[in-house]
Coordinates of C-alpha atoms in Angstrom, one line a residue:
X27 CA 0.0 0.3 0.0
X28 CA 3.2 2.3 0.0
X29 CA 2.2 3.4 3.6
X30 CA 5.4 4.7 5.1
X31 CA 7.1 3.0 8.1
X32 CA 7.0 4.7 11.9
X33 CA 7.2 3.7 15.3
X34 CA 3.9 5.1 15.9
X35 CA 1.0 2.8 17.0
X36 CA -0.7 2.1 13.7
X37 CA -4.5 2.7 13.7
X38 CA -6.5 1.2 10.7
X39 CA -10.1 2.7 10.0
X40 CA -12.2 1.0 7.4
X41 CA -15.3 3.0 6.7
X42 CA -15.1 6.8 5.5
X43 CA -19.1 7.4 6.7
X44 CA -20.1 9.4 10.0
X45 CA -18.4 7.2 12.8
X46 CA -14.9 6.7 10.5
X47 CA -14.4 10.2 9.7
X48 CA -15.1 11.7 13.4
X49 CA -12.7 9.1 14.6
X50 CA -10.1 10.5 12.3
X51 CA -10.4 14.0 13.6
X52 CA -9.9 12.7 16.9
X53 CA -6.3 11.4 15.8
X54 CA -5.7 14.3 13.9
X55 CA -1.8 14.6 13.7
X56 CA -1.6 12.9 17.2
X57 CA 1.3 10.5 18.0
X58 CA -0.5 7.7 16.0
X59 CA 0.0 6.6 12.1
X60 CA -4.1 6.8 10.6
X61 CA -4.7 4.9 7.6
X62 CA -8.4 5.4 6.6
X63 CA -9.5 2.6 4.4
X64 CA -13.1 3.3 1.9
X65 CA -14.3 1.2 -1.1
X66 CA -15.4 4.5 -2.7
X67 CA -13.3 8.2 -2.4
X68 CA -15.7 10.1 -0.9
X69 CA -17.6 10.6 2.4
X70 CA -21.6 10.7 1.8
X71 CA -24.0 12.6 3.7
X72 CA -26.5 9.8 3.6
X73 CA -29.3 12.1 5.2
X74 CA -30.1 14.5 2.1
X75 CA -29.4 11.2 -0.2
X76 CA -33.5 11.0 -1.3
X77 CA -33.0 14.7 -2.6
X78 CA -30.1 13.1 -5.3
X79 CA -33.0 10.7 -5.7
X80 CA -35.4 13.7 -6.4
X81 CA -33.9 16.4 -8.5
X82 CA -33.4 18.7 -5.2
X83 CA -29.5 18.2 -5.0
X84 CA -26.8 17.4 -7.1
X85 CA -24.6 14.7 -6.1
X86 CA -21.7 16.5 -5.6
X87 CA -23.1 18.5 -3.2
X88 CA -23.8 15.5 -0.4
X89 CA -20.5 14.4 -1.1
X90 CA -17.1 15.4 -0.4
X91 CA -13.8 13.5 -1.4
X92 CA -12.1 12.0 1.6
X93 CA -8.4 12.8 0.5
X94 CA -9.3 16.5 0.8
X95 CA -10.7 15.8 3.8
X96 CA -7.8 14.0 5.3
X97 CA -5.0 15.9 3.6
X98 CA -4.6 18.4 6.3
X99 CA -3.7 16.1 8.9
X100 CA 0.1 15.0 8.6
X101 CA -0.3 11.9 10.8
X102 CA -2.5 10.4 8.0
X103 CA -3.4 8.5 4.9
X104 CA -6.2 7.3 2.3
X105 CA -6.5 4.2 0.5
X106 CA -8.7 3.6 -1.8
X107 CA -9.8 -0.3 -1.4
X108 CA -12.1 -3.1 -0.3
X109 CA -11.5 -5.6 3.0
X110 CA -11.7 -8.1 1.7
X111 CA -10.5 -10.6 5.7
X112 CA -9.0 -9.9 9.4
X113 CA -6.4 -12.3 10.5
X114 CA -6.5 -10.8 13.5
X115 CA -3.7 -13.5 15.1
X116 CA -1.4 -11.5 12.7
X117 CA -3.0 -7.8 12.9
X118 CA -3.4 -7.9 9.6
X119 CA -6.4 -6.9 7.2
X120 CA -6.5 -8.2 3.3
X121 CA -7.8 -6.1 1.1
X122 CA -8.5 -6.0 -2.4
X123 CA -4.6 -3.6 -3.3
X124 CA -2.9 -6.1 -0.8
X125 CA -2.4 -6.8 3.6
X126 CA -2.1 -3.8 6.2
X127 CA -0.6 -4.6 9.5
X128 CA -2.5 -2.9 12.3
X129 CA -2.1 -1.8 16.2
X130 CA -5.6 -1.0 16.4
X131 CA -8.0 -1.7 14.0
X132 CA -11.7 0.1 14.0
X133 CA -14.4 -1.1 11.3
X134 CA -17.0 1.3 10.3
X135 CA -18.3 0.2 7.1
X136 CA -22.1 1.0 8.3
X137 CA -24.9 -0.8 5.8
X138 CA -26.7 -2.0 3.0
X139 CA -29.7 -2.5 2.0
X140 CA -31.7 -5.3 3.6
X141 CA -34.4 -7.2 1.2
X142 CA -34.8 -10.0 4.1
X143 CA -34.7 -12.9 1.2
X144 CA -36.8 -11.7 -1.3
X145 CA -35.5 -12.2 -4.4
X146 CA -37.8 -10.4 -6.7
X147 CA -38.0 -7.2 -5.2
X148 CA -34.3 -7.1 -4.9
X149 CA -34.0 -7.7 -8.6
X150 CA -36.7 -5.3 -9.5
X151 CA -36.8 -2.8 -6.7
X152 CA -34.5 0.5 -6.7
X153 CA -32.6 0.4 -3.5
X154 CA -31.4 4.0 -2.0
X155 CA -28.3 3.8 0.3
X156 CA -25.3 5.0 -2.2
X157 CA -25.2 8.6 -4.0
X158 CA -25.1 6.0 -7.7
X159 CA -28.1 4.7 -6.0
X160 CA -30.0 7.9 -5.8
X161 CA -29.0 9.0 -9.2
X162 CA -30.5 5.9 -10.8
X163 CA -33.7 6.5 -9.3
X164 CA -33.4 10.3 -10.2
X165 CA -32.9 8.7 -13.7
X166 CA -35.9 6.2 -13.9
X167 CA -38.3 8.8 -12.6
X168 CA -37.5 11.4 -15.1
X169 CA -37.1 8.7 -17.7
X170 CA -40.7 7.8 -17.0
X171 CA -41.9 10.9 -17.1
X172 CA -40.6 11.2 -20.8
X173 CA -41.9 8.1 -21.9
X174 CA -45.4 8.7 -20.3
X175 CA -45.7 11.9 -22.5
X176 CA -45.9 10.0 -25.3
X177 CA -47.6 7.0 -24.6
X178 CA -51.0 6.4 -25.6
X179 CA -52.5 3.3 -23.4
X180 CA -53.4 5.1 -20.5
X181 CA -52.8 2.1 -18.0
X182 CA -49.4 2.0 -19.2
X183 CA -49.6 6.1 -18.6
X184 CA -50.7 5.2 -14.9
X185 CA -48.1 2.8 -14.3
X186 CA -44.9 5.2 -15.5
X187 CA -46.8 7.8 -13.0
X188 CA -47.3 5.3 -10.1
X189 CA -44.5 5.2 -7.2
X190 CA -44.3 3.2 -4.7
X191 CA -42.1 3.4 -1.8
X192 CA -41.9 0.8 0.8
X193 CA -40.9 1.5 4.5
X194 CA -42.3 4.4 6.2
X195 CA -39.1 5.7 8.4
X196 CA -37.4 8.7 7.8
X197 CA -35.9 7.9 4.3
X198 CA -39.4 6.7 3.2
X199 CA -41.3 9.8 4.3
X200 CA -39.1 12.5 3.5
X201 CA -38.5 10.7 -0.6
X202 CA -42.4 10.7 -0.2
X203 CA -43.0 14.2 0.2
X204 CA -40.2 14.9 -2.3
X205 CA -41.7 12.8 -5.1
X206 CA -45.0 14.6 -4.4
X207 CA -43.6 18.1 -4.8
X208 CA -42.2 16.7 -7.8
X209 CA -46.0 16.0 -9.1
X210 CA -47.2 19.5 -7.8
X211 CA -44.7 22.0 -8.8
X212 CA -42.6 20.1 -11.8
X213 CA -44.7 18.3 -14.1
X214 CA -47.5 20.8 -14.2
X215 CA -45.2 23.1 -15.9
X216 CA -42.1 21.1 -17.7
X217 CA -44.8 18.2 -18.9
X218 CA -48.2 20.3 -20.1
X219 CA -49.0 17.6 -22.3
X220 CA -49.3 15.2 -19.1
X221 CA -52.2 14.9 -16.9
X222 CA -50.9 15.4 -13.1
X223 CA -53.8 14.1 -11.8
X224 CA -52.6 10.6 -12.9
X225 CA -49.6 10.6 -10.9
X226 CA -49.7 8.5 -7.9
X227 CA -47.3 8.0 -4.6
X228 CA -47.8 5.1 -2.2
X229 CA -45.9 4.9 1.0
X230 CA -46.1 1.6 2.1
X231 CA -45.4 1.2 5.9
X232 CA -45.5 -2.4 8.1
X233 CA -46.0 -1.4 11.3
X234 CA -49.6 0.4 12.2
X235 CA -47.9 4.6 12.0
X236 CA -45.1 6.0 9.8
X237 CA -42.2 6.9 11.2
X238 CA -42.2 4.4 14.4
X239 CA -39.5 5.0 15.4
X240 CA -40.5 8.8 16.6
X241 CA -43.3 9.4 18.9
X242 CA -47.3 10.0 18.1
X243 CA -47.0 13.5 17.7
X244 CA -44.5 13.5 15.1
X245 CA -46.3 10.0 13.1
X246 CA -49.5 11.9 13.0
X247 CA -48.3 15.1 11.6
X248 CA -46.6 13.7 9.6
X249 CA -49.0 11.4 8.1
X250 CA -51.4 14.3 8.0
X251 CA -48.8 16.8 5.9
X252 CA -47.9 13.6 3.7
X253 CA -51.8 13.2 2.9
X254 CA -52.0 17.3 2.3
X255 CA -49.1 16.6 -0.8
X256 CA -51.4 13.6 -2.3
X257 CA -49.8 11.1 -0.9
X258 CA -51.1 8.0 -0.1
X259 CA -50.4 6.7 2.9
X260 CA -50.7 2.3 3.9
X261 CA -50.1 1.1 7.1
X262 CA -49.9 -2.6 8.3
X263 CA -49.1 -3.3 4.8
X264 CA -45.8 -5.0 3.7
X265 CA -44.9 -6.0 0.2
X266 CA -45.1 -9.6 -0.5
X267 CA -43.9 -9.5 -4.5
X268 CA -42.9 -7.4 -7.3
X269 CA -42.1 -8.7 -11.0
X270 CA -41.1 -5.1 -11.9
X271 CA -44.8 -4.2 -13.0
X272 CA -47.2 -5.3 -10.4
X273 CA -46.9 -5.2 -6.7
X274 CA -48.5 -7.2 -4.5
X275 CA -49.1 -7.1 -0.4
X276 CA -50.2 -8.9 2.3
X277 CA -53.5 -6.9 2.4
X278 CA -55.8 -6.7 -1.1
X279 CA -53.7 -3.7 -2.2
X280 CA -52.3 -4.0 -5.4
X281 CA -50.4 -1.7 -7.5
X282 CA -49.5 -1.6 -10.8
X283 CA -46.2 0.5 -10.8
X284 CA -43.1 0.8 -13.3
X285 CA -41.2 2.2 -9.9
X286 CA -40.9 0.3 -6.4
X287 CA -38.3 2.4 -4.2
X288 CA -37.2 -0.2 -1.3
X289 CA -36.3 1.6 1.8
X290 CA -37.6 -0.8 4.3
X291 CA -34.4 -2.0 5.8
X292 CA -30.9 -2.6 6.5
X293 CA -28.5 -5.0 7.6
X294 CA -24.7 -5.0 8.0
X295 CA -21.9 -5.8 5.9
X296 CA -19.8 -8.6 7.5
X297 CA -15.6 -9.0 7.6
X298 CA -14.4 -12.2 7.0
X299 CA -12.3 -13.8 9.6
X300 CA -14.3 -12.4 12.3
X301 CA -15.4 -15.3 14.8
X302 CA -19.1 -16.0 13.9
X303 CA -20.3 -15.4 17.4
X304 CA -19.0 -11.5 17.2
X305 CA -22.5 -11.1 15.2
X306 CA -25.9 -10.6 16.2
X307 CA -28.8 -12.8 14.7
X308 CA -30.5 -10.1 13.9
X309 CA -28.8 -7.4 11.0
X310 CA -25.5 -8.7 11.6
X311 CA -24.3 -6.0 13.8
X312 CA -21.0 -7.0 15.7
X313 CA -21.3 -7.2 19.5
X314 CA -18.8 -4.8 21.0
X315 CA -19.0 -3.5 24.5
X316 CA -18.9 0.1 26.5
X317 CA -15.7 1.1 24.7
X318 CA -16.6 -0.3 21.4
X319 CA -14.5 -3.3 21.3
X320 CA -15.6 -6.4 19.5
X321 CA -16.9 -9.0 21.5
X322 CA -13.6 -11.4 22.2
X323 CA -11.1 -9.1 20.6
X324 CA -8.7 -6.6 22.8
X325 CA -7.6 -4.4 19.6
X326 CA -10.6 -4.5 16.9
X327 CA -13.4 -2.0 17.6
X328 CA -16.4 -1.4 15.4
X329 CA -17.9 1.8 15.7
X330 CA -21.9 3.2 13.8
X331 CA -24.7 1.2 12.5
X332 CA -22.3 -2.1 12.8
X333 CA -22.1 -1.5 16.1
X334 CA -24.5 -3.3 18.8
X335 CA -24.1 -2.2 22.4
X336 CA -26.5 -3.3 24.3
X337 CA -27.8 -1.7 27.9
X338 CA -30.1 -1.2 29.6
X339 CA -31.8 1.7 27.5
X340 CA -30.8 0.0 24.0
X341 CA -31.3 -3.4 24.8
X342 CA -31.0 -4.0 21.1
X343 CA -28.2 -1.8 20.4
X344 CA -28.3 2.1 19.9
X345 CA -30.5 2.9 16.8
X346 CA -28.6 2.9 13.0
X347 CA -28.6 6.9 12.8
X348 CA -25.5 9.3 12.3
X349 CA -25.5 11.1 15.8
X350 CA -24.3 7.2 17.5
X351 CA -22.1 7.0 14.9
X352 CA -20.8 10.6 15.2
X353 CA -20.4 10.3 19.3
X354 CA -19.0 6.8 19.2
X355 CA -16.4 8.0 16.4
X356 CA -15.1 10.8 19.0
X357 CA -14.9 9.4 22.0
X358 CA -13.0 6.0 20.5
X359 CA -10.6 8.6 19.0
X360 CA -9.5 9.9 22.4
X361 CA -10.0 6.4 24.2
X362 CA -7.6 5.3 21.8
X363 CA -4.6 8.2 23.0
X364 CA -5.8 7.6 26.5
X365 CA -5.0 3.0 25.9
X366 CA -1.7 4.2 24.2
X367 CA -1.0 6.1 27.3
X368 CA -1.6 3.4 29.2
X369 CA -4.9 5.1 30.8
X370 CA -8.2 4.0 31.4
X371 CA -10.6 4.4 28.9
X372 CA -14.0 6.0 29.1
X373 CA -17.1 4.0 29.0
X374 CA -19.8 5.3 25.9
X375 CA -22.8 7.3 27.0
X376 CA -25.2 8.1 23.8
X377 CA -26.6 11.4 23.9
X378 CA -30.0 11.3 22.0
X379 CA -30.2 14.9 20.6
X380 CA -33.7 14.2 19.2
X381 CA -34.7 12.9 15.9
X382 CA -36.5 14.7 13.1
X383 CA -37.7 14.8 9.3
X384 CA -39.1 17.1 6.8
X385 CA -42.2 16.1 4.5
X386 CA -41.7 18.8 2.2
X387 CA -41.7 22.8 1.5
X388 CA -42.7 24.4 5.5
X389 CA -43.4 20.8 6.6
X390 CA -41.0 18.8 9.1
X391 CA -41.5 17.2 12.4
X392 CA -39.3 17.6 15.4
X393 CA -38.9 15.4 18.4
X394 CA -36.5 17.5 21.2
X395 CA -36.6 16.3 24.7
X396 CA -39.4 17.4 26.2
X397 CA -40.5 19.0 23.2
X398 CA -42.7 17.8 20.0
X399 CA -43.8 20.0 16.8
X400 CA -43.7 20.0 13.4
X401 CA -45.0 22.6 10.4
X402 CA -42.3 25.6 9.5
X403 CA -40.5 26.0 12.5
X404 CA -39.5 22.3 12.7
X405 CA -38.9 22.3 8.7
X406 CA -36.5 26.0 9.4
X407 CA -35.0 23.6 12.6
X408 CA -34.3 20.6 9.8
X409 CA -32.6 22.6 7.6
X410 CA -30.2 24.5 9.3
X411 CA -29.3 21.5 11.4
X412 CA -28.7 19.4 8.1
X413 CA -27.0 22.3 6.2
X414 CA -24.6 22.5 9.5
X415 CA -24.0 19.2 9.4
X416 CA -22.7 18.7 5.7
X417 CA -19.0 18.2 5.7
X418 CA -17.0 21.2 4.0
X419 CA -18.3 24.5 3.2
X420 CA -18.9 24.3 -0.7
X421 CA -21.4 21.4 0.2
X422 CA -22.9 23.9 2.6
X423 CA -22.7 26.7 0.5
X424 CA -24.0 25.2 -2.7
X425 CA -26.4 23.1 -0.8
X426 CA -28.1 26.9 0.9
X427 CA -28.6 28.3 -2.7
X428 CA -30.1 25.1 -4.3
X429 CA -32.5 25.5 -0.9
X430 CA -33.4 29.2 -1.7
X431 CA -33.7 29.0 -5.5
X432 CA -36.1 26.0 -4.8
X433 CA -37.7 27.7 -1.8
X434 CA -38.4 30.9 -4.0
X435 CA -39.1 29.4 -7.4
X436 CA -40.9 26.4 -6.9
X437 CA -38.0 24.5 -9.0
X438 CA -35.9 21.3 -8.9
X439 CA -33.3 22.4 -10.7
X440 CA -31.3 19.1 -10.9
X441 CA -33.4 17.5 -13.3
X442 CA -31.2 16.5 -15.3
X443 CA -30.7 12.4 -17.0
X444 CA -27.3 12.4 -17.1
X445 CA -26.4 8.8 -16.8
X446 CA -29.8 7.2 -18.4
X447 CA -30.9 3.5 -16.2
X448 CA -31.6 0.6 -17.6
X449 CA -34.3 -1.6 -16.3
X450 CA -34.4 -5.4 -15.9
X451 CA -36.8 -7.1 -17.5

């Protein structure tokens, strides 16, 4: 890998997400060598992926080059690679570009889409976990509009203009609201030869309410906002099959749609070489203690979505969202420096800063202990928090001006089919 030899302890961090970049920050320019490895050369701000999918933002507004991030730290290096195996007895990992040894290994690999074993949904559904996947969704939505504009068969037009989103969590709710704004604001102006009333957005949720991790108040307000935008919400409904056109559910609901977007669950990425007992049966998370050490290993740590730190307050581990990853990454950076100095590490205590979701223009819900509210003020808070959380000043500026432009002009400026998407038959 052409990494310089050093007398300092070497920390290898796998994954450039929220957890990975925050531990690198804490180890910056300290007496330690840091190697950041990721299979992509950029950090993705996943909470705003849905805006790329719905033509609200370009991809470079939510992606930040990892080399640009790491260049300011003299003790840190980046390598574009995929990790294949951990050889713990030799303190070594095998990657797509060669092997590297470590003194401390930090796994922050994040999650991937979970189809729960349904092969047809995996084949024909559209996931939204990465920037390329978000761009695929954007292209498919716009391609469907173009096809519908020249289609004579009314039933085919309806199928092209029907969008089914599976999963009523924050991702599904936010995406449904954004696509509804395309229907209400863009379709009547850009596609005057199309009847926008034919476009339907269906949001399917398996539980009895949308936003199940949030408060009842947030769920009720979110559903009300969605229905105002024209989204058809179906709770206690899950998809049994999808063949690329027909959606079959556990109820009498049957839909014909050319586009099914799967936002119904995630599972963790596994690493070969770690003991089977390290993984939870549910979602393949790595079992860790209060210091984020992986079960059975002294110098291997796991952070963020893949870490299952069970406690009285979180018997199934912390929620798989950005805040636990950020907080764990920051604390582990400090703890590793303490460990190297022969000092006691500090136990992780998650500070829940609340949760929020936006449902289109002037509409959002926020749960901040002990306050729960929705509407314009919640939407303003949502925008401010997400804007400040973006990595890089340029990304904040681009996103801010896009949002201002969209707000003033009721427009989505990124409706470009840069890379046409071809559906499987």
